[in-house]
Structures are given as C-alpha cells and as structure tokens.
Coordinates of N, CA and C in Angstrom, one line a residue:
X4 N 5.4 -105.2 231.5 CA 4.3 -106.0 231.2 C 3.0 -105.5 231.7
X5 N 2.0 -105.5 230.9 CA 0.7 -104.9 231.3 C -0.2 -106.0 231.9
X6 N -1.4 -105.6 232.1 CA -2.5 -106.5 232.7 C -3.7 -106.4 231.8
X7 N -4.5 -107.4 231.8 CA -5.8 -107.4 231.2 C -6.8 -107.2 232.3
X8 N -7.5 -106.0 232.3 CA -8.5 -105.7 233.3 C -9.8 -105.6 232.7
X9 N -10.7 -106.4 233.1 CA -12.1 -106.5 232.5 C -13.1 -105.8 233.5
X10 N -13.9 -105.0 232.9 CA -15.0 -104.3 233.7 C -16.3 -104.6 233.1
X11 N -17.3 -105.0 233.9 CA -18.6 -105.3 233.3 C -19.7 -104.8 234.3
X12 N -20.7 -104.2 233.7 CA -22.0 -103.9 234.4 C -22.8 -105.2 234.3
X13 N -23.2 -105.7 235.4 CA -23.9 -107.0 235.3 C -25.0 -107.1 236.3
X14 N -26.0 -107.9 236.0 CA -27.2 -108.1 236.9 C -26.9 -109.2 237.8
X15 N -27.8 -109.4 238.8 CA -27.6 -110.5 239.8 C -27.6 -111.8 239.1
X16 N -28.3 -112.0 238.0 CA -28.3 -113.3 237.3 C -27.3 -113.3 236.2
X17 N -26.4 -112.4 236.2 CA -25.2 -112.5 235.3 C -25.4 -112.0 233.9
X18 N -26.5 -111.2 233.7 CA -26.7 -110.6 232.4 C -25.9 -109.3 232.2
X19 N -25.2 -109.2 231.1 CA -24.4 -108.0 230.8 C -24.9 -107.4 229.5
X20 N -25.7 -108.1 228.8 CA -26.1 -107.6 227.4 C -27.0 -106.3 227.5
X21 N -26.8 -105.5 226.6 CA -27.6 -104.2 226.4 C -27.8 -103.5 227.8
X22 N -26.7 -103.0 228.3 CA -26.8 -102.5 229.7 C -27.6 -101.2 229.9
X23 N -28.5 -100.9 228.9 CA -29.3 -99.7 229.1 C -30.2 -99.9 230.4
X24 N -30.4 -101.1 230.8 CA -31.2 -101.3 232.1 C -30.5 -100.7 233.3
X25 N -29.2 -100.4 233.2 CA -28.5 -99.7 234.3 C -28.9 -98.3 234.5
X26 N -29.6 -97.7 233.5 CA -29.9 -96.2 233.5 C -30.8 -95.9 234.7
X27 N -31.6 -96.8 235.1 CA -32.5 -96.4 236.2 C -31.8 -96.3 237.6
X28 N -30.5 -96.7 237.6 CA -29.7 -96.7 238.8 C -28.7 -95.5 238.7
X29 N -28.6 -94.7 239.7 CA -27.6 -93.6 239.6 C -26.2 -94.1 239.4
X30 N -25.4 -93.4 238.6 CA -24.0 -93.7 238.5 C -23.2 -93.1 239.7
X31 N -22.7 -94.0 240.5 CA -22.0 -93.6 241.7 C -20.6 -93.1 241.3
X32 N -20.2 -91.9 241.9 CA -18.8 -91.4 241.6 C -17.7 -92.5 241.9
X33 N -18.0 -93.4 242.9 CA -17.0 -94.4 243.2 C -16.8 -95.3 242.0
X34 N -17.9 -95.5 241.2 CA -17.8 -96.4 240.1 C -16.8 -95.7 239.1
X35 N -17.0 -94.4 238.9 CA -16.1 -93.7 237.9 C -14.7 -93.7 238.4
X36 N -14.5 -93.6 239.7 CA -13.1 -93.7 240.3 C -12.5 -95.0 240.0
X37 N -13.3 -96.1 240.2 CA -12.8 -97.4 240.0 C -12.4 -97.7 238.5
X38 N -13.3 -97.2 237.6 CA -12.9 -97.3 236.2 C -11.7 -96.5 235.9
X39 N -11.6 -95.3 236.5 CA -10.4 -94.5 236.3 C -9.1 -95.2 236.7
X40 N -9.2 -96.0 237.8 CA -8.0 -96.7 238.2 C -7.6 -97.8 237.2
X41 N -8.6 -98.3 236.4 CA -8.3 -99.3 235.4 C -7.8 -98.7 234.1
X42 N -8.0 -97.4 233.9 CA -7.6 -96.8 232.6 C -6.6 -95.8 232.8
X43 N -5.6 -96.1 233.6 CA -4.5 -95.1 233.8 C -3.5 -95.0 232.7
X44 N -2.4 -94.2 232.9 CA -1.4 -93.9 231.9 C -0.9 -95.2 231.3
X45 N -0.7 -95.2 230.0 CA -0.2 -96.3 229.2 C -1.2 -97.4 228.9
X46 N -2.4 -97.2 229.3 CA -3.5 -98.2 229.1 C -4.1 -98.1 227.7
X47 N -4.6 -99.2 227.2 CA -5.3 -99.3 225.9 C -6.6 -100.0 226.1
X48 N -7.4 -99.9 225.1 CA -8.7 -100.6 225.1 C -8.5 -101.9 224.3
X49 N -9.2 -102.9 224.8 CA -9.3 -104.2 224.0 C -10.8 -104.5 223.9
X50 N -11.3 -104.5 222.7 CA -12.8 -104.6 222.6 C -13.2 -105.6 221.5
X51 N -14.3 -106.2 221.7 CA -14.9 -107.0 220.6 C -15.6 -106.0 219.6
X52 N -15.9 -106.5 218.4 CA -16.5 -105.6 217.4 C -17.8 -105.0 217.8
X53 N -18.7 -105.7 218.4 CA -20.0 -105.2 218.7 C -19.9 -104.0 219.7
X54 N -19.0 -104.2 220.7 CA -18.8 -103.2 221.7 C -18.1 -102.0 221.1
X55 N -17.2 -102.3 220.3 CA -16.5 -101.2 219.6 C -17.5 -100.3 218.8
X56 N -18.4 -101.0 218.1 CA -19.4 -100.3 217.2 C -20.4 -99.6 218.1
X57 N -20.6 -99.9 219.3 CA -21.5 -99.2 220.2 C -20.7 -98.0 220.8
X58 N -19.4 -98.2 221.2 CA -18.6 -97.2 221.9 C -18.2 -96.1 220.9
X59 N -17.9 -96.4 219.7 CA -17.3 -95.4 218.8 C -18.2 -94.2 218.6
X60 N -19.5 -94.4 218.3 CA -20.4 -93.2 218.1 C -20.7 -92.5 219.5
X61 N -20.7 -93.3 220.5 CA -21.1 -92.8 221.8 C -19.9 -91.9 222.4
X62 N -18.7 -92.4 222.3 CA -17.6 -91.7 222.9 C -16.9 -90.7 222.0
X63 N -16.9 -90.9 220.7 CA -16.1 -90.1 219.8 C -16.5 -88.6 219.9
X64 N -17.7 -88.3 220.3 CA -18.2 -86.9 220.3 C -18.2 -86.3 221.7
X65 N -17.8 -87.1 222.7 CA -17.8 -86.6 224.1 C -16.5 -85.9 224.4
X66 N -16.6 -85.0 225.3 CA -15.4 -84.2 225.8 C -15.3 -84.5 227.3
X67 N -14.2 -84.0 227.9 CA -14.1 -84.2 229.3 C -15.1 -83.4 230.1
X68 N -15.7 -82.4 229.5 CA -16.8 -81.7 230.2 C -18.0 -82.6 230.2
X69 N -18.2 -83.4 229.2 CA -19.4 -84.3 229.2 C -19.1 -85.5 230.1
X70 N -17.9 -86.0 230.1 CA -17.6 -87.2 230.9 C -16.1 -87.2 231.1
X71 N -15.7 -87.4 232.4 CA -14.2 -87.4 232.6 C -13.5 -88.5 232.0
X72 N -14.2 -89.6 231.5 CA -13.5 -90.7 230.8 C -13.3 -90.4 229.3
X73 N -13.7 -89.3 228.8 CA -13.6 -89.0 227.4 C -12.2 -89.0 226.9
X74 N -11.3 -88.4 227.6 CA -9.9 -88.3 227.2 C -9.3 -89.7 227.0
X75 N -9.6 -90.6 227.9 CA -9.1 -92.0 227.8 C -9.7 -92.7 226.6
X76 N -11.0 -92.7 226.5 CA -11.7 -93.4 225.5 C -11.4 -92.9 224.1
X77 N -11.2 -91.6 223.9 CA -10.9 -91.0 222.6 C -9.4 -91.0 222.3
X78 N -8.5 -91.0 223.3 CA -7.1 -90.9 223.1 C -6.3 -92.2 223.1
X79 N -6.8 -93.2 223.8 CA -6.1 -94.4 224.0 C -6.2 -95.2 222.7
X80 N -5.2 -96.1 222.4 CA -5.3 -97.0 221.3 C -6.5 -98.0 221.6
X81 N -7.3 -98.2 220.5 CA -8.4 -99.2 220.6 C -8.0 -100.4 219.8
X82 N -7.9 -101.5 220.4 CA -7.5 -102.8 219.8 C -8.8 -103.6 219.7
X83 N -9.2 -103.9 218.4 CA -10.5 -104.5 218.2 C -10.3 -106.0 217.7
X84 N -10.9 -106.9 218.4 CA -10.9 -108.3 218.0 C -12.1 -108.5 217.1
X85 N -11.8 -108.7 215.8 CA -12.9 -108.9 214.8 C -12.4 -109.5 213.5
X86 N -13.2 -110.4 213.0 CA -12.9 -111.0 211.7 C -13.7 -110.3 210.6
X87 N -14.5 -109.3 210.9 CA -15.3 -108.7 209.9 C -15.1 -107.2 209.8
X88 N -14.7 -106.5 210.9 CA -14.4 -105.1 210.8 C -13.2 -104.8 210.0
X89 N -13.2 -103.9 209.0 CA -12.1 -103.6 208.2 C -11.4 -102.3 208.4
X90 N -12.1 -101.2 208.4 CA -11.6 -99.9 208.5 C -12.2 -99.1 209.6
X91 N -11.7 -99.3 210.8 CA -12.3 -98.6 211.9 C -12.0 -97.1 211.8
X92 N -13.0 -96.3 212.0 CA -12.8 -94.8 211.8 C -12.7 -94.0 213.1
X93 N -12.8 -94.7 214.3 CA -12.6 -94.0 215.5 C -11.1 -93.8 215.8
X94 N -10.7 -92.6 216.2 CA -9.4 -92.2 216.4 C -8.5 -93.3 217.1
X95 N -7.4 -93.6 216.5 CA -6.4 -94.5 217.1 C -6.9 -95.9 217.3
X96 N -7.6 -96.4 216.3 CA -8.2 -97.8 216.4 C -7.5 -98.7 215.4
X97 N -7.3 -99.9 215.8 CA -6.8 -100.9 214.9 C -7.5 -102.3 215.1
X98 N -7.6 -103.0 214.0 CA -8.2 -104.3 214.1 C -7.2 -105.4 214.2
X99 N -7.3 -106.3 215.2 CA -6.4 -107.3 215.4 C -6.7 -108.6 214.6
X100 N -7.9 -108.7 214.1 CA -8.3 -109.9 213.4 C -9.0 -110.8 214.3
X101 N -9.1 -112.1 213.9 CA -9.8 -113.1 214.7 C -9.1 -113.3 216.0
X102 N -9.9 -113.7 217.0 CA -9.4 -113.9 218.4 C -8.2 -114.9 218.3
X103 N -7.1 -114.5 218.8 CA -5.9 -115.3 218.9 C -5.3 -115.1 220.3
X104 N -5.4 -116.1 221.2 CA -4.9 -115.9 222.5 C -3.4 -115.6 222.6
X105 N -2.6 -116.1 221.7 CA -1.2 -115.8 221.7 C -0.9 -114.4 221.4
X106 N -1.7 -113.8 220.4 CA -1.5 -112.4 220.0 C -2.0 -111.5 221.2
X107 N -3.1 -111.9 221.9 CA -3.5 -111.1 223.0 C -2.5 -111.1 224.1
X108 N -1.9 -112.2 224.4 CA -0.8 -112.3 225.4 C 0.4 -111.4 225.0
X109 N 0.7 -111.4 223.7 CA 1.8 -110.5 223.3 C 1.4 -109.1 223.5
X110 N 0.2 -108.7 223.1 CA -0.2 -107.4 223.3 C -0.2 -106.9 224.7
X111 N -0.6 -107.8 225.6 CA -0.6 -107.6 227.1 C 0.9 -107.3 227.5
X112 N 1.8 -108.0 227.0 CA 3.2 -107.8 227.3 C 3.8 -106.5 226.8
X113 N 3.2 -106.0 225.7 CA 3.6 -104.8 225.1 C 3.2 -103.5 225.7
X114 N 2.0 -103.5 226.4 CA 1.4 -102.3 226.9 C 2.1 -102.0 228.3
X115 N 2.2 -100.7 228.6 CA 2.8 -100.2 229.8 C 1.7 -100.3 231.0
X116 N 0.5 -100.0 230.6 CA -0.6 -100.0 231.7 C -1.4 -101.3 231.6
X117 N -2.6 -101.1 231.3 CA -3.5 -102.3 231.2 C -4.2 -102.3 229.8
X118 N -4.7 -103.4 229.5 CA -5.6 -103.6 228.4 C -7.0 -103.6 229.1
X119 N -7.7 -102.5 228.9 CA -9.0 -102.4 229.5 C -10.1 -102.9 228.6
X120 N -10.9 -103.9 229.2 CA -12.0 -104.5 228.4 C -13.3 -104.1 229.1
X121 N -14.2 -103.6 228.3 CA -15.6 -103.4 228.9 C -16.6 -104.0 227.9
X122 N -17.7 -104.5 228.4 CA -18.6 -105.2 227.5 C -17.9 -106.4 226.9
X123 N -18.1 -106.5 225.6 CA -17.3 -107.5 224.8 C -17.4 -108.9 225.4
X124 N -18.6 -109.4 225.7 CA -18.8 -110.6 226.4 C -18.2 -111.8 225.8
X125 N -18.4 -112.0 224.5 CA -17.8 -113.1 223.8 C -16.3 -113.1 224.0
X126 N -15.7 -112.0 223.8 CA -14.2 -111.8 224.0 C -13.8 -112.1 225.4
X127 N -14.6 -111.6 226.4 CA -14.3 -111.8 227.8 C -14.3 -113.3 228.2
X128 N -15.4 -114.0 227.7 CA -15.5 -115.4 227.9 C -14.2 -116.2 227.4
X129 N -13.8 -115.8 226.2 CA -12.6 -116.4 225.6 C -11.3 -116.1 226.5
X130 N -11.2 -114.9 226.9 CA -10.1 -114.5 227.7 C -10.0 -115.2 229.0
X131 N -11.2 -115.4 229.6 CA -11.3 -116.1 230.9 C -10.9 -117.6 230.6
X132 N -11.5 -118.2 229.6 CA -11.2 -119.6 229.2 C -9.7 -119.8 229.1
X133 N -9.0 -118.8 228.5 CA -7.6 -119.0 228.2 C -6.7 -118.4 229.3
X134 N -7.3 -118.1 230.4 CA -6.5 -117.6 231.5 C -5.8 -116.3 231.3
X135 N -6.3 -115.4 230.5 CA -5.6 -114.2 230.2 C -6.2 -113.0 231.0
X136 N -7.2 -113.2 231.8 CA -7.7 -112.0 232.6 C -7.0 -111.9 233.9
X137 N -6.4 -110.7 234.1 CA -5.7 -110.5 235.4 C -6.6 -109.9 236.4
X138 N -7.6 -109.2 236.0 CA -8.5 -108.6 237.0 C -9.9 -108.5 236.4
X139 N -10.9 -109.0 237.1 CA -12.3 -109.0 236.7 C -13.1 -108.1 237.6
X140 N -13.6 -107.0 237.2 CA -14.3 -106.0 238.0 C -15.7 -106.0 237.6
X141 N -16.6 -106.6 238.5 CA -18.0 -106.7 238.2 C -18.8 -105.6 239.0
X142 N -19.5 -104.8 238.3 CA -20.4 -103.8 239.0 C -21.7 -104.4 238.9
X143 N -22.1 -105.1 240.1 CA -23.4 -105.9 240.1 C -24.5 -105.0 240.6
X144 N -25.6 -105.0 239.7 CA -26.8 -104.2 240.0 C -27.8 -105.1 240.7
X145 N -28.6 -104.5 241.6 CA -29.6 -105.3 242.3 C -30.9 -105.5 241.5
X146 N -30.7 -106.3 240.4 CA -31.9 -106.6 239.6 C -31.6 -108.0 238.9
X147 N -32.7 -108.7 238.8 CA -32.7 -110.0 238.1 C -33.4 -109.8 236.8
X148 N -32.7 -109.9 235.7 CA -33.4 -109.6 234.4 C -34.1 -110.8 233.8
X149 N -33.7 -112.0 234.2 CA -34.4 -113.2 233.7 C -33.9 -113.7 232.3
X150 N -33.6 -112.8 231.4 CA -33.1 -113.2 230.1 C -32.1 -112.2 229.6
X151 N -31.3 -112.6 228.6 CA -30.3 -111.8 228.0 C -29.0 -112.6 228.1
X152 N -28.0 -112.1 227.4 CA -26.7 -112.7 227.3 C -26.0 -112.7 228.6
X153 N -25.5 -113.8 229.1 CA -24.9 -113.9 230.4 C -23.4 -114.0 230.2
X154 N -22.7 -113.4 231.2 CA -21.2 -113.5 231.1 C -20.7 -114.9 231.4
X155 N -21.3 -115.6 232.3 CA -21.0 -117.0 232.7 C -22.1 -117.8 232.2
X156 N -21.8 -118.7 231.2 CA -22.9 -119.5 230.6 C -23.2 -120.8 231.3
X157 N -22.4 -121.1 232.3 CA -22.7 -122.3 233.1 C -22.2 -123.6 232.5
X158 N -21.5 -123.5 231.4 CA -21.0 -124.8 230.8 C -19.5 -125.0 231.0
X159 N -18.9 -124.1 231.8 CA -17.5 -124.2 232.1 C -17.2 -123.8 233.5
X160 N -16.3 -124.4 234.2 CA -15.8 -124.0 235.5 C -14.9 -122.8 235.3
X161 N -15.1 -121.8 236.0 CA -14.2 -120.6 236.0 C -13.8 -120.3 237.4
X162 N -12.5 -120.5 237.7 CA -12.0 -120.3 239.1 C -11.5 -118.9 239.2
X163 N -12.0 -118.2 240.2 CA -11.6 -116.8 240.4 C -11.1 -116.6 241.9
X164 N -10.4 -115.6 242.1 CA -9.9 -115.3 243.5 C -10.5 -113.9 243.8
X165 N -11.2 -113.8 244.9 CA -11.7 -112.5 245.4 C -10.6 -111.6 245.8
X166 N -10.5 -110.4 245.2 CA -9.5 -109.4 245.5 C -10.1 -108.3 246.4
X167 N -11.4 -108.2 246.4 CA -12.0 -107.1 247.2 C -13.5 -107.1 246.9
X168 N -14.2 -106.4 247.8 CA -15.7 -106.3 247.6 C -16.1 -104.9 248.0

C-alpha cells in the first residue's frame, strides 16, 4: 500500500498559485533532497489538469544534467485527474477522469511507493477534505502575497498533525 504525499510551495498567507514568485529565493539543496524522499522507487505522480499542463512542457525536455528530478518526472507514471483532458502526450501519462475519492484510494493501494502530488490545489483540497492525504509537505516562503489562490480557503476545518519542522 502506498501513500499520498503532497508537496506545495506556499507563501505565509497560504498562496500556492503561480509559484513563479519563488524564483527570487534560492532553491536550497535540502528542498531537493526532501522532494527526492517523496519521489522514491515505485512512486507515481498524481496531478490535476492545470498542473499537468504546466509540468509537461517544463519537465519533458529536461535531463538529469538539467535537474536531478528529471528522471522521476519523465519516467514515472503520471495520473491526471481531469474531466477535459483527453490524450495526454507526456510519456507514461493517463487520465483518470473526474475526481473520484474511491478511485484515488484504490490507486494509492496499488502503488508501491507514493502518489506524489505537487501544485494541483483544487485536487489537494479535495484529497484533504476526503482524508486521503498521508503527508503534507509545505515549503513556506517568507513572503505575504496578499492575493492569489490559497491552499486553505478558510471555509473548512482541516485537522493536521505536525510530523516535523
């Protein structure tokens, strides 16, 4: 049985949308190591359509020389939750269809490693609501953006347990 591991780049006020704002902060090698631990052998990607459509052109041309994560992102199965995407062209991708918590739970049971989720805020909120997230890894940046899509919308109680800081 696998785990669903969510990773988000997030601001102090909870904004995850369009993370280009993270570019002004250096990428710490510890962050890469942390992501590497989430994307180990037997792991797959679980993405929403918008994140998939951003990742596919960005990652499909990268090699390990460009980024040590390229092997994972290009080689792992990509499971895309979408009611509109039909024919994904990125290597080893499949469309799961509309969000179905029972199907996601089955998929989690099928994988050997983890289902790694990055971005995909709408999907992550649904996974949290349905109690399907096993690990939530927030890389919090020291900036308040003031506007943008927030991971936590404030309309639901989300109980979490701190595993480390």
